[in-house]
């Protein structure tokens, strides 16, 4: 199958047609690119697992274009959902609710709950409103780094689907926060740009003093995710990064330091990929930097952030990319 990249604005009609015919379409969001299929068609959703090489026991998020659609997809919807929807939808938040009978079990990995998210991208929402709610994981091969450009998707999934809708680089850069509202206490399953601190303002009982009481494991979290194809370690200081770099260079490994610009003075003439300046820049750029690093270099040293909020969310992904290794 030939895979086409088309501008999102121009590809909506074709995308809607493919979705209605049970095909796969890649769409842009503010977090990462998604690999979408009609969430109400078992046949269509199965194709996602085949294209990605994804284990069947990892559930998919259902993407919607209006809050009205939730009534079709979920039952026993708590007030907390509508409160959060008012504030964060569209946005980088996925909420887990009890599923309705309309959602096939292939979407929920056999479970009774469904993840609901409304992405910010206007073309993607138009695609959904012209076709169906879209079940979609990140548009990468299972276990590889998530895609934040159409090109990343093409490199990973070329030949597996017909159409990639391109709307440039994703603005947030890491996957949505996943919040489970079906537990007794609302529980963050995956941290993201809607942070524990932000949610604690709306859901006092999940969190205490701005800290998550309970971070459980999303089913998908047992798999190694976001992993580059070459070794990758974290480093909490620029001095340590430089030390590690020099060792690995002597070993002939062609290392690179992935870090923010503030450390350029320490790093000097060594290979560097810039993550920008702020923690938000870091988050937006990290997956692109890892994609670039694994292509050009043999060993990756990533700056470790130690703060709360978005810094903690992005470190959740970096720790996985590094398999927890730190120098
Ligand atoms: O930002 C995002 O969320 C992106 C874009 C495309 O929307 N999507 C994404 O999907 O990251 P995926 O499949 O790569 O990750 C979804 C995560 C997995 O860890 C999965 O286990 C969890 O959400 N999840 C989905 N449905 C769930 C459910 N019903 N209960 C618990 N966890 C769920
Ligand atoms: Mg993923």
Tab-separated table of C-alpha atoms and ligand atoms in Angstrom:
chain	number	residue	atom	x	y	z
A	1	UNK	CA	0.000	0.000	0.000
A	2	UNK	CA	1.313	3.435	-0.894
A	3	UNK	CA	1.317	5.969	1.961
A	4	UNK	CA	0.535	9.580	1.049
A	5	UNK	CA	1.276	12.695	3.111
A	6	UNK	CA	-1.280	15.455	2.486
A	7	UNK	CA	-1.812	18.770	4.269
A	8	UNK	CA	-4.452	18.257	6.959
A	9	UNK	CA	-6.524	21.142	5.666
A	10	UNK	CA	-6.781	19.636	2.200
A	11	UNK	CA	-7.095	15.996	3.220
A	12	UNK	CA	-10.192	16.048	5.430
A	13	UNK	CA	-12.678	14.791	2.799
A	14	UNK	CA	-10.384	11.979	1.659
A	15	UNK	CA	-9.621	11.099	5.281
A	16	UNK	CA	-13.326	10.905	6.142
A	17	UNK	CA	-13.926	8.641	3.145
A	18	UNK	CA	-11.135	6.258	4.197
A	19	UNK	CA	-12.414	6.123	7.802
A	20	UNK	CA	-15.954	5.340	6.586
A	21	UNK	CA	-14.489	2.475	4.520
A	22	UNK	CA	-12.833	1.019	7.650
A	23	UNK	CA	-9.344	2.224	6.678
A	24	UNK	CA	-6.610	3.910	8.739
A	25	UNK	CA	-5.774	7.640	8.710
A	26	UNK	CA	-2.986	9.380	10.609
A	27	UNK	CA	-4.062	12.704	12.082
A	28	UNK	CA	-2.277	15.586	13.843
A	29	UNK	CA	-2.944	16.548	17.467
A	30	UNK	CA	-1.331	18.948	19.931
A	31	UNK	CA	0.409	16.014	21.701
A	32	UNK	CA	1.638	13.491	19.123
A	33	UNK	CA	0.299	12.168	15.785
A	34	UNK	CA	-2.449	9.504	16.094
A	35	UNK	CA	-3.180	6.415	13.966
A	36	UNK	CA	-6.970	6.495	13.688
A	37	UNK	CA	-9.775	4.115	12.769
A	38	UNK	CA	-13.558	4.187	13.240
A	39	UNK	CA	-13.882	3.434	16.968
A	40	UNK	CA	-17.267	1.772	16.436
A	41	UNK	CA	-15.974	-0.756	13.883
A	42	UNK	CA	-14.193	-3.826	15.198
A	43	UNK	CA	-12.878	-4.597	11.718
A	44	UNK	CA	-11.301	-1.140	11.375
A	45	UNK	CA	-9.761	-1.073	14.859
A	46	UNK	CA	-8.096	-4.471	14.360
A	47	UNK	CA	-6.063	-2.917	11.544
A	48	UNK	CA	-4.450	-0.499	14.017
A	49	UNK	CA	-2.978	-3.368	16.038
A	50	UNK	CA	-1.629	-5.013	12.889
A	51	UNK	CA	-0.083	-1.797	11.518
A	52	UNK	CA	1.618	-0.930	14.804
A	53	UNK	CA	2.539	-4.436	15.923
A	54	UNK	CA	0.759	-3.539	19.164
A	55	UNK	CA	-0.202	-6.107	21.821
A	56	UNK	CA	-3.994	-6.671	21.917
A	57	UNK	CA	-4.135	-6.143	25.690
A	58	UNK	CA	-3.277	-2.445	25.475
A	59	UNK	CA	-6.471	-0.349	25.141
A	60	UNK	CA	-6.924	2.574	22.725
A	61	UNK	CA	-8.116	6.127	23.383
A	62	UNK	CA	-11.280	7.259	21.552
A	63	UNK	CA	-10.973	10.755	20.055
A	64	UNK	CA	-14.092	12.905	19.794
A	65	UNK	CA	-14.977	16.252	18.195
A	66	UNK	CA	-17.795	17.332	20.525
A	67	UNK	CA	-18.734	16.613	24.130
A	68	UNK	CA	-22.157	15.384	22.931
A	69	UNK	CA	-20.477	12.265	21.482
A	70	UNK	CA	-19.471	11.072	24.949
A	71	UNK	CA	-23.069	10.078	25.694
A	72	UNK	CA	-22.819	7.481	22.921
A	73	UNK	CA	-19.506	6.086	24.074
A	74	UNK	CA	-19.753	6.074	27.879
A	75	UNK	CA	-22.305	5.433	30.633
A	76	UNK	CA	-22.636	6.635	34.265
A	77	UNK	CA	-20.669	9.759	33.386
A	78	UNK	CA	-19.791	11.618	36.610
A	79	UNK	CA	-20.135	15.402	37.028
A	80	UNK	CA	-16.367	15.581	37.431
A	81	UNK	CA	-16.068	14.629	33.762
A	82	UNK	CA	-18.118	17.619	32.602
A	83	UNK	CA	-16.226	19.905	34.943
A	84	UNK	CA	-12.893	18.770	33.480
A	85	UNK	CA	-14.286	18.826	29.934
A	86	UNK	CA	-15.254	22.478	30.377
A	87	UNK	CA	-11.712	23.345	31.280
A	88	UNK	CA	-9.484	20.957	29.345
A	89	UNK	CA	-11.396	19.766	26.270
A	90	UNK	CA	-10.241	20.236	23.616
A	91	UNK	CA	-6.792	19.654	25.115
A	92	UNK	CA	-4.128	17.137	26.172
A	93	UNK	CA	-6.305	15.217	28.664
A	94	UNK	CA	-7.772	11.711	28.333
A	95	UNK	CA	-10.471	10.694	30.796
A	96	UNK	CA	-11.306	7.051	31.512
A	97	UNK	CA	-15.057	6.358	31.880
A	98	UNK	CA	-17.308	3.287	31.936
A	99	UNK	CA	-17.793	2.162	28.341
A	100	UNK	CA	-21.144	1.892	26.543
A	101	UNK	CA	-22.244	-1.152	24.547
A	102	UNK	CA	-21.449	0.675	21.317
A	103	UNK	CA	-17.687	0.556	21.929
A	104	UNK	CA	-16.271	-2.782	20.760
A	105	UNK	CA	-14.032	-4.690	23.180
A	106	UNK	CA	-11.137	-4.575	20.724
A	107	UNK	CA	-10.881	-0.839	21.571
A	108	UNK	CA	-10.833	-1.364	25.334
A	109	UNK	CA	-8.678	-4.520	25.334
A	110	UNK	CA	-11.609	-6.465	26.732
A	111	UNK	CA	-12.161	-4.031	29.618
A	112	UNK	CA	-15.318	-2.211	30.735
A	113	UNK	CA	-13.777	1.273	30.532
A	114	UNK	CA	-12.944	3.609	27.665
A	115	UNK	CA	-10.498	6.519	27.368
A	116	UNK	CA	-12.019	9.695	25.893
A	117	UNK	CA	-10.077	12.651	24.522
A	118	UNK	CA	-10.892	15.689	22.385
A	119	UNK	CA	-7.792	16.824	20.494
A	120	UNK	CA	-7.188	20.515	19.832
A	121	UNK	CA	-6.370	20.310	16.136
A	122	UNK	CA	-9.299	21.809	14.183
A	123	UNK	CA	-8.735	19.708	11.052
A	124	UNK	CA	-8.700	16.539	13.122
A	125	UNK	CA	-11.941	17.521	14.806
A	126	UNK	CA	-13.452	18.232	11.395
A	127	UNK	CA	-12.312	14.793	10.224
A	128	UNK	CA	-14.044	13.223	13.238
A	129	UNK	CA	-17.249	15.216	12.795
A	130	UNK	CA	-17.382	14.179	9.108
A	131	UNK	CA	-16.823	10.482	9.891
A	132	UNK	CA	-16.759	8.759	13.319
A	133	UNK	CA	-15.093	9.003	16.731
A	134	UNK	CA	-11.570	7.722	16.149
A	135	UNK	CA	-9.839	5.023	18.167
A	136	UNK	CA	-6.168	5.890	17.976
A	137	UNK	CA	-2.822	5.200	19.589
A	138	UNK	CA	0.281	7.240	18.827
A	139	UNK	CA	1.245	6.670	15.168
A	140	UNK	CA	4.514	4.801	15.748
A	141	UNK	CA	5.547	1.164	15.593
A	142	UNK	CA	4.893	-0.380	19.017
A	143	UNK	CA	7.725	0.480	21.465
A	144	UNK	CA	9.394	3.086	19.237
A	145	UNK	CA	9.526	6.855	19.928
A	146	UNK	CA	6.187	8.657	19.459
A	147	UNK	CA	5.897	10.850	16.336
A	148	UNK	CA	5.650	14.646	16.565
A	149	UNK	CA	5.913	15.261	12.801
A	150	UNK	CA	4.315	13.636	9.738
A	151	UNK	CA	7.824	12.631	8.635
A	152	UNK	CA	8.378	10.648	11.861
A	153	UNK	CA	5.160	8.748	11.096
A	154	UNK	CA	6.189	8.100	7.501
A	155	UNK	CA	9.550	6.663	8.543
A	156	UNK	CA	7.889	4.245	10.988
A	157	UNK	CA	4.640	3.220	9.288
A	158	UNK	CA	5.193	3.747	5.564
A	159	UNK	CA	3.273	1.101	3.584
A	160	UNK	CA	0.940	0.247	6.500
A	161	UNK	CA	-1.743	2.843	5.728
A	162	UNK	CA	-3.084	5.099	2.974
A	163	UNK	CA	-3.083	8.636	4.311
A	164	UNK	CA	-1.106	10.858	6.704
A	165	UNK	CA	-2.637	14.275	7.418
A	166	UNK	CA	0.192	16.734	8.033
A	167	UNK	CA	-0.213	19.849	10.136
A	168	UNK	CA	3.389	20.491	11.127
A	169	UNK	CA	5.122	19.738	14.444
A	170	UNK	CA	2.978	18.994	17.519
A	171	UNK	CA	2.929	21.875	19.994
A	172	UNK	CA	2.873	19.957	23.289
A	173	UNK	CA	5.172	17.118	22.267
A	174	UNK	CA	4.323	14.338	24.753
A	175	UNK	CA	1.150	12.224	25.012
A	176	UNK	CA	-1.967	13.346	26.884
A	177	UNK	CA	-2.457	13.011	30.615
A	178	UNK	CA	-4.590	9.897	31.302
A	179	UNK	CA	-6.960	10.323	34.255
A	180	UNK	CA	-9.155	7.459	35.465
A	181	UNK	CA	-12.502	8.631	36.837
A	182	UNK	CA	-13.841	5.101	37.371
A	183	UNK	CA	-11.740	4.492	40.510
A	184	UNK	CA	-12.964	5.511	43.963
A	185	UNK	CA	-10.307	8.205	43.918
A	186	UNK	CA	-9.571	9.795	40.530
A	187	UNK	CA	-6.186	8.463	39.501
A	188	UNK	CA	-3.560	9.690	37.071
A	189	UNK	CA	-2.473	6.717	34.969
A	190	UNK	CA	-0.082	8.682	32.775
A	191	UNK	CA	1.256	12.178	33.547
A	192	UNK	CA	1.158	14.820	30.798
A	193	UNK	CA	0.783	18.518	30.078
A	194	UNK	CA	-2.394	18.744	32.175
A	195	UNK	CA	-0.429	18.229	35.352
A	196	UNK	CA	-1.238	16.717	38.731
A	197	UNK	CA	-1.011	20.227	40.154
A	198	UNK	CA	-3.593	21.541	37.670
A	199	UNK	CA	-5.987	18.639	38.256
A	200	UNK	CA	-5.693	18.988	42.006
A	201	UNK	CA	-7.473	22.331	41.694
A	202	UNK	CA	-10.565	20.610	40.297
A	203	UNK	CA	-10.364	17.227	42.017
A	204	UNK	CA	-9.048	17.944	45.493
A	205	UNK	CA	-9.459	14.360	46.566
A	206	UNK	CA	-7.078	12.866	43.960
A	207	UNK	CA	-4.210	14.871	45.129
A	208	UNK	CA	-2.891	16.238	48.368
A	209	UNK	CA	-0.763	19.353	48.671
A	210	UNK	CA	-0.336	19.311	44.910
A	211	UNK	CA	1.035	15.757	45.010
A	212	UNK	CA	-0.544	12.697	43.399
A	213	UNK	CA	-1.620	10.337	46.138
A	214	UNK	CA	-1.647	7.385	43.855
A	215	UNK	CA	-0.009	6.984	40.444
A	216	UNK	CA	-1.186	3.627	39.159
A	217	UNK	CA	-0.044	1.872	36.039
A	218	UNK	CA	-1.810	2.320	32.711
A	219	UNK	CA	-2.024	-1.103	31.063
A	220	UNK	CA	0.346	0.106	28.363
A	221	UNK	CA	2.957	1.084	30.908
A	222	UNK	CA	4.237	-2.436	31.374
A	223	UNK	CA	5.725	-2.308	27.894
A	224	UNK	CA	8.977	-0.531	27.125
A	225	UNK	CA	7.868	2.629	25.345
A	226	UNK	CA	9.453	5.547	23.597
A	227	UNK	CA	12.746	3.725	23.161
A	228	UNK	CA	15.376	4.990	20.699
A	229	UNK	CA	17.326	2.371	18.741
A	230	UNK	CA	20.673	3.297	20.343
A	231	UNK	CA	21.631	3.413	24.069
A	232	UNK	CA	20.299	6.393	25.960
A	233	UNK	CA	21.098	7.666	29.497
A	234	UNK	CA	19.969	10.595	31.652
A	235	UNK	CA	22.298	13.060	33.277
A	236	UNK	CA	21.359	15.548	35.988
A	237	UNK	CA	24.197	18.007	35.315
A	238	UNK	CA	26.000	19.383	32.288
A	239	UNK	CA	29.350	18.508	33.902
A	240	UNK	CA	28.353	14.851	34.226
A	241	UNK	CA	27.072	14.851	30.643
A	242	UNK	CA	30.427	16.088	29.410
A	243	UNK	CA	32.310	13.485	31.471
A	244	UNK	CA	30.148	10.658	30.088
A	245	UNK	CA	30.446	12.082	26.575
A	246	UNK	CA	34.246	12.064	26.679
A	247	UNK	CA	34.334	8.462	27.930
A	248	UNK	CA	31.970	7.266	25.197
A	249	UNK	CA	33.794	9.217	22.528
A	250	UNK	CA	37.045	7.444	23.462
A	251	UNK	CA	35.147	4.165	23.083
A	252	UNK	CA	34.330	5.271	19.537
A	253	UNK	CA	30.579	5.487	20.129
A	254	UNK	CA	29.870	8.893	18.508
A	255	UNK	CA	27.837	10.335	21.409
A	256	UNK	CA	25.488	13.332	21.519
A	257	UNK	CA	24.193	15.490	24.378
A	258	UNK	CA	20.472	16.338	24.200
A	259	UNK	CA	19.931	19.393	26.372
A	260	UNK	CA	18.688	22.944	26.706
A	261	UNK	CA	20.722	25.874	25.380
A	262	UNK	CA	21.665	27.113	28.860
A	263	UNK	CA	24.406	24.486	29.051
A	264	UNK	CA	26.134	25.255	25.747
A	265	UNK	CA	29.041	26.948	27.538
A	266	UNK	CA	29.869	23.753	29.423
A	267	UNK	CA	29.338	21.464	26.425
A	268	UNK	CA	31.465	23.574	24.068
A	269	UNK	CA	32.304	21.904	20.724
A	270	UNK	CA	30.798	18.502	21.518
A	271	UNK	CA	27.791	17.119	19.536
A	272	UNK	CA	24.602	18.661	20.873
A	273	UNK	CA	20.904	18.623	19.992
A	274	UNK	CA	19.112	21.623	21.470
A	275	UNK	CA	15.857	21.287	23.384
A	276	UNK	CA	15.297	25.066	23.485
A	277	UNK	CA	15.166	27.037	26.709
A	278	UNK	CA	12.085	26.418	28.885
A	279	UNK	CA	10.572	23.182	30.242
A	280	UNK	CA	7.771	23.602	27.662
A	281	UNK	CA	10.372	23.844	24.865
A	282	UNK	CA	12.066	20.746	26.263
A	283	UNK	CA	8.733	18.844	26.180
A	284	UNK	CA	7.815	19.987	22.667
A	285	UNK	CA	11.229	19.070	21.248
A	286	UNK	CA	12.212	15.884	23.104
A	287	UNK	CA	10.768	13.259	20.732
A	288	UNK	CA	12.099	15.033	17.630
A	289	UNK	CA	15.501	15.243	19.301
A	290	UNK	CA	15.467	11.495	20.076
A	291	UNK	CA	14.414	10.689	16.499
A	292	UNK	CA	17.306	12.781	15.185
A	293	UNK	CA	19.780	11.414	17.744
A	294	UNK	CA	19.159	7.729	16.979
A	295	UNK	CA	19.681	8.397	13.272
A	296	UNK	CA	22.935	10.346	13.526
A	297	UNK	CA	24.658	9.153	16.706
A	298	UNK	CA	25.616	6.001	18.583
A	299	UNK	CA	25.001	7.039	22.200
A	300	UNK	CA	22.527	9.560	23.652
A	301	UNK	CA	22.977	11.565	26.877
A	302	UNK	CA	19.748	13.392	27.838
A	303	UNK	CA	19.474	16.244	30.318
A	304	UNK	CA	17.412	15.213	33.351
A	305	UNK	CA	14.889	17.730	34.725
A	306	UNK	CA	14.125	17.568	38.434
A	307	UNK	CA	11.131	19.918	38.897
A	308	UNK	CA	7.403	19.195	39.363
A	309	UNK	CA	4.521	19.812	36.898
A	310	UNK	CA	5.368	19.481	33.213
A	311	UNK	CA	9.004	18.662	34.125
A	312	UNK	CA	7.839	15.549	35.990
A	313	UNK	CA	5.539	14.598	33.078
A	314	UNK	CA	8.245	14.794	30.437
A	315	UNK	CA	10.741	12.953	32.669
A	316	UNK	CA	8.237	10.073	32.841
A	317	UNK	CA	8.884	9.615	29.073
A	318	UNK	CA	12.633	10.245	29.220
A	319	UNK	CA	13.064	7.691	32.021
A	320	UNK	CA	11.359	5.113	29.807
A	321	UNK	CA	13.509	6.033	26.810
A	322	UNK	CA	16.593	5.512	29.006
A	323	UNK	CA	15.244	2.382	30.718
A	324	UNK	CA	15.846	4.327	33.959
A	325	UNK	CA	19.615	4.561	33.345
A	326	UNK	CA	21.380	7.634	34.702
A	327	UNK	CA	25.025	8.724	34.877
B	1	LIG	O1	-1.841	12.174	23.395
B	1	LIG	C1	-2.294	11.028	23.281
B	1	LIG	O2	-2.943	10.480	24.185
B	1	LIG	C2	-2.043	10.304	21.957
B	1	LIG	C3	-2.789	11.045	20.855
B	1	LIG	C4	-2.740	10.326	19.533
B	1	LIG	O3	-4.110	11.283	21.266
B	1	LIG	N1	-2.440	8.931	22.042
B	1	LIG	C5	-1.735	7.994	22.730
B	1	LIG	O4	-2.264	6.724	22.633
B	1	LIG	O5	-0.738	8.259	23.377
B	1	LIG	P1	-1.446	5.412	23.084
B	1	LIG	O6	-2.302	4.276	22.672
B	1	LIG	O7	-0.073	5.460	22.550
B	1	LIG	O8	-1.475	5.502	24.665
B	1	LIG	C6	-2.696	5.382	25.373
B	1	LIG	C7	-2.451	5.060	26.819
B	1	LIG	C8	-1.911	3.645	27.021
B	1	LIG	O9	-0.934	3.641	28.051
B	1	LIG	C9	-3.154	2.864	27.427
B	1	LIG	O10	-2.822	1.751	28.215
B	1	LIG	C10	-3.943	3.913	28.197
B	1	LIG	O11	-3.699	5.129	27.529
B	1	LIG	N2	-5.384	3.632	28.127
B	1	LIG	C11	-6.212	3.736	27.046
B	1	LIG	N3	-7.460	3.334	27.347
B	1	LIG	C12	-7.453	2.984	28.634
B	1	LIG	C13	-8.421	2.452	29.549
B	1	LIG	N4	-9.670	2.227	29.173
B	1	LIG	N5	-8.029	2.209	30.810
B	1	LIG	C14	-6.762	2.450	31.210
B	1	LIG	N6	-5.796	2.926	30.405
B	1	LIG	C15	-6.111	3.187	29.140
B	2	LIG	MG1	2.044	5.303	22.318
